[in-house]
mmCIF file of C-alpha atoms and ligand atoms in Angstrom:
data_model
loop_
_atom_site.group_PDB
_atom_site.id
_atom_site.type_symbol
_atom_site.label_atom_id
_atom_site.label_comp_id
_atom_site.label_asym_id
_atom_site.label_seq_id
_atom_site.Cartn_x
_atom_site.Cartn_y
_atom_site.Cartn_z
ATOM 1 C CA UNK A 282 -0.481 -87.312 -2.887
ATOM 2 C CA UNK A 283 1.973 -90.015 -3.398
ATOM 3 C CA UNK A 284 2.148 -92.891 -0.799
ATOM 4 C CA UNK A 285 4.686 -95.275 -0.036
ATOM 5 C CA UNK A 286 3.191 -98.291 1.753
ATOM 6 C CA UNK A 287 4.964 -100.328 4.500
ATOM 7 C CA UNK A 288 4.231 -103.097 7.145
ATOM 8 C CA UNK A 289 4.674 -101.837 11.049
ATOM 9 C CA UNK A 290 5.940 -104.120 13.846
ATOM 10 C CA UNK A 291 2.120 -105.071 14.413
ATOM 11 C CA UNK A 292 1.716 -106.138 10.470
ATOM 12 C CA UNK A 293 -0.375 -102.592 10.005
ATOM 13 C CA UNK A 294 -0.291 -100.848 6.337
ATOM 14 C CA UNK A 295 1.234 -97.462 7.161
ATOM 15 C CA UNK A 296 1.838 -94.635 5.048
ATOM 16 C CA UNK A 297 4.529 -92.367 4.442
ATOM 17 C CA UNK A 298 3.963 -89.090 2.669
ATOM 18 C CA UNK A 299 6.308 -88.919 -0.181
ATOM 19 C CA UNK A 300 5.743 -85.156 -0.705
ATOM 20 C CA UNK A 301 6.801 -85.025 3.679
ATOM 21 C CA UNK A 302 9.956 -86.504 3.242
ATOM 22 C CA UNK A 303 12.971 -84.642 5.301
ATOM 23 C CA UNK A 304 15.093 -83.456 2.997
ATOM 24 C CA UNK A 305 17.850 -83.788 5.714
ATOM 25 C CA UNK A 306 18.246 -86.356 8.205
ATOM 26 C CA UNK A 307 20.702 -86.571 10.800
ATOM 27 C CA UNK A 308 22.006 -89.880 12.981
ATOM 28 C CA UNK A 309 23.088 -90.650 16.055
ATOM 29 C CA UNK A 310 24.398 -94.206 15.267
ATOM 30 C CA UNK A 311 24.456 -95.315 18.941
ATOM 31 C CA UNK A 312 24.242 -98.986 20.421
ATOM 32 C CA UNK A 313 27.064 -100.624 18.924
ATOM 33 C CA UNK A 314 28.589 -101.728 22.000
ATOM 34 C CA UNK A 315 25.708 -103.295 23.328
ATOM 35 C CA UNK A 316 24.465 -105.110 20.376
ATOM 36 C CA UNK A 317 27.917 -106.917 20.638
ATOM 37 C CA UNK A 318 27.656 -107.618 24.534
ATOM 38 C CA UNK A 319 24.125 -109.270 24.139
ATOM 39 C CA UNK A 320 26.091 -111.651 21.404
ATOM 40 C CA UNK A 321 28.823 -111.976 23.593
ATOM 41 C CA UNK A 322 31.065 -110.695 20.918
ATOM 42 C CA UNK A 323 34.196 -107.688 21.302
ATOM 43 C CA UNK A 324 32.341 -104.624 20.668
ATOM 44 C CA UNK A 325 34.186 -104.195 17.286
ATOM 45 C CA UNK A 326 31.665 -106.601 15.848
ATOM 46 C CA UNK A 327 29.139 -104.470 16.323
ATOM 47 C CA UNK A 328 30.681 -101.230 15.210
ATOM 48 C CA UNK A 329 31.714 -103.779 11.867
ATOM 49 C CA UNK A 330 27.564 -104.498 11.745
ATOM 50 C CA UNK A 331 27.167 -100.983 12.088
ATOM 51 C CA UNK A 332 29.240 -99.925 9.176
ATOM 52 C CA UNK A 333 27.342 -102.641 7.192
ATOM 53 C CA UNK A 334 23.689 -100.855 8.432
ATOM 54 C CA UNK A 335 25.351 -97.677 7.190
ATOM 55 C CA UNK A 336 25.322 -99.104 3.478
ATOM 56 C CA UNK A 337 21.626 -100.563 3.915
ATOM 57 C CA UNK A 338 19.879 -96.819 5.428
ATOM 58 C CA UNK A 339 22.250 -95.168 2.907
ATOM 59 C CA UNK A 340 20.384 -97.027 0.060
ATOM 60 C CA UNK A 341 17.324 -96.753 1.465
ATOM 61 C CA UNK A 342 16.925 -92.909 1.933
ATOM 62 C CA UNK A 343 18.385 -92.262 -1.091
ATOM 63 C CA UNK A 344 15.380 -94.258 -2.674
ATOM 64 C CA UNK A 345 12.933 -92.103 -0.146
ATOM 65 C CA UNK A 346 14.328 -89.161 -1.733
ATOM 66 C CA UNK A 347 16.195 -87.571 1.390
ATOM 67 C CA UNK A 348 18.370 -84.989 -0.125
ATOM 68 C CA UNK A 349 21.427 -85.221 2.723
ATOM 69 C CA UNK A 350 21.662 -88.331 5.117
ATOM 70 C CA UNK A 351 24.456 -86.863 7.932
ATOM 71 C CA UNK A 352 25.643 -89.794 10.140
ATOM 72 C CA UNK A 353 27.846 -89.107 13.540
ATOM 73 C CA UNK A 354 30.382 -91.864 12.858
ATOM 74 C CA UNK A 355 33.129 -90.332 15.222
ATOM 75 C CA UNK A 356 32.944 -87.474 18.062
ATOM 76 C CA UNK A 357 35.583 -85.355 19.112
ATOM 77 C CA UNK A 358 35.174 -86.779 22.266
ATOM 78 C CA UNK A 359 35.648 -90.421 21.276
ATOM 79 C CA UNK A 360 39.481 -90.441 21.393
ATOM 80 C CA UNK A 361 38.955 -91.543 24.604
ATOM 81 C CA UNK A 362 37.979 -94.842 24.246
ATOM 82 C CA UNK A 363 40.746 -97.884 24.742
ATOM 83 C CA UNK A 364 43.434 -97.515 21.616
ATOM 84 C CA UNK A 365 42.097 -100.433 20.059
ATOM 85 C CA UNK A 366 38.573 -99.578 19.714
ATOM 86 C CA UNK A 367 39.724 -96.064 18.028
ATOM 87 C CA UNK A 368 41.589 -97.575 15.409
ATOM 88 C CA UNK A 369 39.284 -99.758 14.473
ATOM 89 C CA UNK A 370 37.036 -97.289 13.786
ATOM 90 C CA UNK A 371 39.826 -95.365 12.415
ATOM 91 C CA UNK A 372 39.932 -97.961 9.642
ATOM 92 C CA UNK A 373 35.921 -98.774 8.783
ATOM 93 C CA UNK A 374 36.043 -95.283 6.599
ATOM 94 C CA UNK A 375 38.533 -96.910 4.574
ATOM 95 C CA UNK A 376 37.188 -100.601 4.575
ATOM 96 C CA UNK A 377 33.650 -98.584 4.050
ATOM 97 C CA UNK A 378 34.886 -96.808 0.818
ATOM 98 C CA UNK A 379 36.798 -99.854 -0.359
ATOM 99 C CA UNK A 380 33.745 -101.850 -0.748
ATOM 100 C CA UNK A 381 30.575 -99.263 -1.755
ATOM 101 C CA UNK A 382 31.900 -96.759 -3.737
ATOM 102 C CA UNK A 383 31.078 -98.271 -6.594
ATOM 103 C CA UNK A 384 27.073 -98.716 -5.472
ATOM 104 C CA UNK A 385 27.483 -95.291 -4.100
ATOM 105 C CA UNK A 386 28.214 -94.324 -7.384
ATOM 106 C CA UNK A 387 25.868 -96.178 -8.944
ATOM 107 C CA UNK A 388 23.803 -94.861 -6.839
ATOM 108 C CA UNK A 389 24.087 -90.765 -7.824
ATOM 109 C CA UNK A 390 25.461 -90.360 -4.112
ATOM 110 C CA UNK A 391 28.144 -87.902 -3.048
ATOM 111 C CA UNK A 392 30.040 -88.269 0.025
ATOM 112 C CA UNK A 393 30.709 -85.398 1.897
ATOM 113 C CA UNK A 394 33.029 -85.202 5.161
ATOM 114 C CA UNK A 395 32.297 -82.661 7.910
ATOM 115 C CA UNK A 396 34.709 -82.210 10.977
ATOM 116 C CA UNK A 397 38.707 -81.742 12.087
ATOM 117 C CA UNK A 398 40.038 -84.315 9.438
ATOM 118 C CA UNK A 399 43.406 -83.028 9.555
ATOM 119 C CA UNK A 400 43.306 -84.666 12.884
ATOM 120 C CA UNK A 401 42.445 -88.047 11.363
ATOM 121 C CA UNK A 402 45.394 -90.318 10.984
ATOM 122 C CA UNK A 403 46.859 -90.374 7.397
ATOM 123 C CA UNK A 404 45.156 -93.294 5.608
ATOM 124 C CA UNK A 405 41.624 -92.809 7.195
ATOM 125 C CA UNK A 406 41.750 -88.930 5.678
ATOM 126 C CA UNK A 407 43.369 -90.284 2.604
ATOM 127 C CA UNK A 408 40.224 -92.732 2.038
ATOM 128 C CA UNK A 409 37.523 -90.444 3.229
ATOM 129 C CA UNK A 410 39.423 -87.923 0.476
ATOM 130 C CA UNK A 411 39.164 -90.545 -2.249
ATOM 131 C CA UNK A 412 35.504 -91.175 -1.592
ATOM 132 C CA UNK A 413 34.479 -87.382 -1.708
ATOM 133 C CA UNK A 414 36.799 -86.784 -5.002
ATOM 134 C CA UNK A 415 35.271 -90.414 -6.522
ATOM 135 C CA UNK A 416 31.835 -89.013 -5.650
ATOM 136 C CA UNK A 417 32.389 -85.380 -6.328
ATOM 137 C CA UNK A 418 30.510 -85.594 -9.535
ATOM 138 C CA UNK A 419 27.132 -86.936 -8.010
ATOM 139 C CA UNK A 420 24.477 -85.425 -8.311
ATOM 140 C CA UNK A 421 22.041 -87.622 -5.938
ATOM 141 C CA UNK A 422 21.966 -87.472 -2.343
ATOM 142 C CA UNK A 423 24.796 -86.188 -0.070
ATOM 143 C CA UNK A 424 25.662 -88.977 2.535
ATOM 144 C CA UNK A 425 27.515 -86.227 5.093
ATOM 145 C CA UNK A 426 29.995 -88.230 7.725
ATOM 146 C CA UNK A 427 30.757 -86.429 10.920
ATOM 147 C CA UNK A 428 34.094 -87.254 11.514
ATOM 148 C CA UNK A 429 36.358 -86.512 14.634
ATOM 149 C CA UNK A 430 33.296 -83.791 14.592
ATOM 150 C CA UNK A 431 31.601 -82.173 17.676
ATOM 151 C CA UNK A 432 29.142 -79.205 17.795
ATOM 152 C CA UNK A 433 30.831 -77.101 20.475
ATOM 153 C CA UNK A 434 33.844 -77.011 18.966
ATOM 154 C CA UNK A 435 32.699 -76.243 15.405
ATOM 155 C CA UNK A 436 30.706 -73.532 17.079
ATOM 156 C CA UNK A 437 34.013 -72.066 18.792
ATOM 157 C CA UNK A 438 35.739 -72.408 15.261
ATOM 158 C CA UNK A 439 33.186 -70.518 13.466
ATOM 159 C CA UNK A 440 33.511 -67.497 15.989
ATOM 160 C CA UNK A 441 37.247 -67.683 15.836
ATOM 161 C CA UNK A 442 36.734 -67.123 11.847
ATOM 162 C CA UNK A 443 33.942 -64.357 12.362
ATOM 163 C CA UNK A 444 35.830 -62.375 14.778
ATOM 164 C CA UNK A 445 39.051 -62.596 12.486
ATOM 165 C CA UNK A 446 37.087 -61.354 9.745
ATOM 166 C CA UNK A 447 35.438 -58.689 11.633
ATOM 167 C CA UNK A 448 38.613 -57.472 12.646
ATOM 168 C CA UNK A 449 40.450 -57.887 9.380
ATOM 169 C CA UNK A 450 37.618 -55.649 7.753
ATOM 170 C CA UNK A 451 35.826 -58.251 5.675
ATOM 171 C CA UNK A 452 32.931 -58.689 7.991
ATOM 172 C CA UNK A 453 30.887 -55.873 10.012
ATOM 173 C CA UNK A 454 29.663 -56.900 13.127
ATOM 174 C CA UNK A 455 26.107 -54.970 12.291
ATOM 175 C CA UNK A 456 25.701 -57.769 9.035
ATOM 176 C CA UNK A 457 26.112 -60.409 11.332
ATOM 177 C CA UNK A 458 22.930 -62.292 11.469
ATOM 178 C CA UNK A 459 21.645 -66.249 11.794
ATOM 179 C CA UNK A 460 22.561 -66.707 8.424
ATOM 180 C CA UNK A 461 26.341 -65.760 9.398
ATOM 181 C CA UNK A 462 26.702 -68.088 11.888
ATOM 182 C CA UNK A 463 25.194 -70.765 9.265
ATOM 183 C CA UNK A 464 28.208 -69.484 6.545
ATOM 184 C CA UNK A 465 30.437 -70.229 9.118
ATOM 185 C CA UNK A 466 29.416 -73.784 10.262
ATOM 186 C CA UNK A 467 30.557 -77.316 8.818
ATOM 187 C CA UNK A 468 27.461 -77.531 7.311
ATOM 188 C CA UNK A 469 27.723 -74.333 5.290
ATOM 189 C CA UNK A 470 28.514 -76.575 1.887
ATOM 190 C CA UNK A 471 24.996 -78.385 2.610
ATOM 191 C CA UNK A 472 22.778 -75.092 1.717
ATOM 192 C CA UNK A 473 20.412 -74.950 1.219
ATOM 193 C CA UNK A 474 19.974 -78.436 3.418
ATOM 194 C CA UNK A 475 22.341 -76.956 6.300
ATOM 195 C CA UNK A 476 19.397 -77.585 9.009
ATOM 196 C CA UNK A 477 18.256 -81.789 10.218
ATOM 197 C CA UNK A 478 14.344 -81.391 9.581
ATOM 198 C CA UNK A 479 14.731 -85.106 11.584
ATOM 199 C CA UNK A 480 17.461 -86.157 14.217
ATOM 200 C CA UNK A 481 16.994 -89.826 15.029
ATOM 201 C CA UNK A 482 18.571 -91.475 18.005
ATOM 202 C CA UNK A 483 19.125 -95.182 18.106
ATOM 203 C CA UNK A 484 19.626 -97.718 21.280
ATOM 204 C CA UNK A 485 17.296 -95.880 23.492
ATOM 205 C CA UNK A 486 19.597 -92.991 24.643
ATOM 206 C CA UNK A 487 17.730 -89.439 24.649
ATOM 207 C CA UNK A 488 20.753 -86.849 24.359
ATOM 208 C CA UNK A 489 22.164 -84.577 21.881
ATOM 209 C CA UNK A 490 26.007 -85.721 22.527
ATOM 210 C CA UNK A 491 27.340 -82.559 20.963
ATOM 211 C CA UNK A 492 25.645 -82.970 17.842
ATOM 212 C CA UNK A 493 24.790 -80.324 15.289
ATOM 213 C CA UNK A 494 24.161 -77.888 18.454
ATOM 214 C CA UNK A 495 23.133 -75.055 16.203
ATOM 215 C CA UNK A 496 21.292 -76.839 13.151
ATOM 216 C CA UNK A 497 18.768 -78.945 15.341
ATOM 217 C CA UNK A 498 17.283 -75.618 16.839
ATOM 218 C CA UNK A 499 14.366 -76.745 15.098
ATOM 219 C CA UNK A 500 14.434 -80.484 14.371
ATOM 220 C CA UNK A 501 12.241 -83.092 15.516
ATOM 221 C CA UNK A 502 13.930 -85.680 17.684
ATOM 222 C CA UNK A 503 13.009 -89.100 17.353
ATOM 223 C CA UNK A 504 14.998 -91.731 19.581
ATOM 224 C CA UNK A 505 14.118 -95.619 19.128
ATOM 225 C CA UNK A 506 15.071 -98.217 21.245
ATOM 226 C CA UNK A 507 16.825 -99.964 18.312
ATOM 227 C CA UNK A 508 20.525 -100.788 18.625
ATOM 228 C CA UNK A 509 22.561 -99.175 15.267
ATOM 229 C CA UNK A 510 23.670 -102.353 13.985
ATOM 230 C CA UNK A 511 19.506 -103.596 14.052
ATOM 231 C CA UNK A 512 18.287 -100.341 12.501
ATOM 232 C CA UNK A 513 17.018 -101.218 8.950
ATOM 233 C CA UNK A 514 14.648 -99.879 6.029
ATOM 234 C CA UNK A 515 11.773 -100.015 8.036
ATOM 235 C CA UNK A 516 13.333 -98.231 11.218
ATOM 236 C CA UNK A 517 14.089 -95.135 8.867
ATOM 237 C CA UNK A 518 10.336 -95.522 7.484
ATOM 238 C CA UNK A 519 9.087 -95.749 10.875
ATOM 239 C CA UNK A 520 11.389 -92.637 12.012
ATOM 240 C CA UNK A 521 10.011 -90.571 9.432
ATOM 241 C CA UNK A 522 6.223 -91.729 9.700
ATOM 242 C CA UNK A 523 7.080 -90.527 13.550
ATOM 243 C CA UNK A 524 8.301 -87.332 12.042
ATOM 244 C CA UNK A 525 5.271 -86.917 9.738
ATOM 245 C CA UNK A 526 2.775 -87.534 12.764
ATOM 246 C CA UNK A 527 4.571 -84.052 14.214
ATOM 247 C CA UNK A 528 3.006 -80.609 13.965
ATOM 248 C CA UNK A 529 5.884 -78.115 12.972
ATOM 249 C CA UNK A 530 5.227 -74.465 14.189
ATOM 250 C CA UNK A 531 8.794 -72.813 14.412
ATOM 251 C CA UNK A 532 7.595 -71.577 17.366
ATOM 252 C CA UNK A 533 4.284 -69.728 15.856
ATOM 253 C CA UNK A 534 0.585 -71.066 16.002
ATOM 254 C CA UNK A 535 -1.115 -73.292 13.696
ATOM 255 C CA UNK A 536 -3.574 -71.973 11.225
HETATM 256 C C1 FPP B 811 28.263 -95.587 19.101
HETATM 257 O O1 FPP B 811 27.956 -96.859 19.617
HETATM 258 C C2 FPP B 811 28.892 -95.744 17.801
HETATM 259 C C3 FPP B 811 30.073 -95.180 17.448
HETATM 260 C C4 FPP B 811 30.885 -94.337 18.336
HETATM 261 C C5 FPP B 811 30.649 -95.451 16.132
HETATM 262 C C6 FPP B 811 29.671 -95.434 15.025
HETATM 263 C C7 FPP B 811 30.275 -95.988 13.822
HETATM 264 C C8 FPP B 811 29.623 -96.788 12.958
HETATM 265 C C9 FPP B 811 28.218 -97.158 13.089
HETATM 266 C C10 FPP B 811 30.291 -97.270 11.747
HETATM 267 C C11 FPP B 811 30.723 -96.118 10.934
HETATM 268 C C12 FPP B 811 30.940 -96.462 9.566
HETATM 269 C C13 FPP B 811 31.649 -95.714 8.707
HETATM 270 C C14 FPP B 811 31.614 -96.060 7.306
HETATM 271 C C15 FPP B 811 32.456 -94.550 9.116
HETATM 272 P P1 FPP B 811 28.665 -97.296 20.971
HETATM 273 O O2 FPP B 811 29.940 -97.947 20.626
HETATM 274 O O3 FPP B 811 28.802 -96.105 21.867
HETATM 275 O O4 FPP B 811 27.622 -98.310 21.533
HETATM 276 P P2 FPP B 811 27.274 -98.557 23.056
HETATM 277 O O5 FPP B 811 26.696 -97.268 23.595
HETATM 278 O O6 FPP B 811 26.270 -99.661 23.016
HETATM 279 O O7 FPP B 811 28.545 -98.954 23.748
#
């Protein structure tokens, strides 16, 4: 079995099994906010740190050999925040882009958007379109961005499309199965990676916020008091060494 050796918080050799890698991990990149407040700083400083930890766990799980990293960069419910704090984060997809794509490149990684981008003002879809066509090529790991995303509504989007191809004739209601509902989903493009094996949490909250309602049926949850901006290397090693610890049954009984 091949190990990859790291410290813990306590100076401990741990090891991650390299053959137990997820191949998809999914982020809630929460904590922003506070890791400005605690610095006394306007919380766009921390969402700016927090596009700069993006780059760093990017890297790093591509070198763990995660085959999709999806990160929740922007709900559908996080228009309602003051105007000044939305385009700000309007803007880091574009200031994002501007200065990685070349060491996503270089790094075999293809960006991949998921969520109502049409709804995006014009230059933030026109840079998260440039990324994906830069990237298209790559044939590394997929770094997904939920954008403007939210599970319920995707849900409610993918049931519009089923029943108007159920009633157009192109889809019998008898075929439809769990495998439907995944053809139908944002995610659909990620096959056969559509389903988080690991959801990590940061800044200590323990909710779902909308997120991938239907893929995380069976993920393993991991939340860590770390604020987003603080997460690192380590944190992801740590997530997954948490993950590894688990005992996956899908609901049946272990051997
Ligand atoms: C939640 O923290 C964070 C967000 C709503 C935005 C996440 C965005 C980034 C980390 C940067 C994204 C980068 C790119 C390239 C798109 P919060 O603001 O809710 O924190 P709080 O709960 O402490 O207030």
């Amino acid at each position: 079995m091949a190990f990859n050796f790291k410290k813990n918080k306590t100076n401990e050799l741990i090891q991650l099994d390299m053959e137990r890698i997820p191949k998809h991990v999914a982020v809630i990149m929460d904590g922003n906010g506070r890791w400005a407040k605690k610095r006394h700083l306007p919380r766009i400083a921390g969402h700016k740190t927090g596009m700069d930890t993006v780059k760093t766990v990017t890297m790093a799980a591509s070198d763990l050999g995660i085959k999709v990293l999806t990160l929740y960069a922007f709900s559908t419910e996080n228009w309602k925040r003051p105007e000044t704090e939305v385009n700000y984060l309007m803007s880091l997809p574009g200031t994002f882009f501007d200065k990685f794509v070349p060491e996503l490149i270089e790094k075999n990684v293809k960006v991949n958007v998921m969520g109502y981008i049409d709804q995006l003002p014009n230059e933030t879809k026109i840079a998260v379109q440039n990324a994906v066509e830069d990237t298209k090529d790559n044939t590394g790991m997929v770094l997904n961005f939920a954008l403007n995303y939210g599970g319920r509504a995707e849900i409610v989007t993918a049931i519009k499309n089923i029943a108007t191809d159920t009633s157009n004739g192109k889809l019998s209601v008898e075929e439809i199965t769990d495998k439907t509902i995944d053809q139908y989903l944002m995610t659909s493009n990620l096959a056969p990676y559509n389903d988080p094996e690991l959801l990590i949490r940061t800044s200590g909250e323990e909710r779902i916020s909308n997120f991938l309602l239907w893929q995380i049926a069976y993920s393993e949850l991991v939340f860590t008091d770390t604020l987003w901006p603080d997460f690192s290397e380590d944190a992801l090693k740590d997530a997954i060494l948490n993950y590894q610890k688990r005992d996956r049954r899908f609901g049946g009984i272990k051997e």
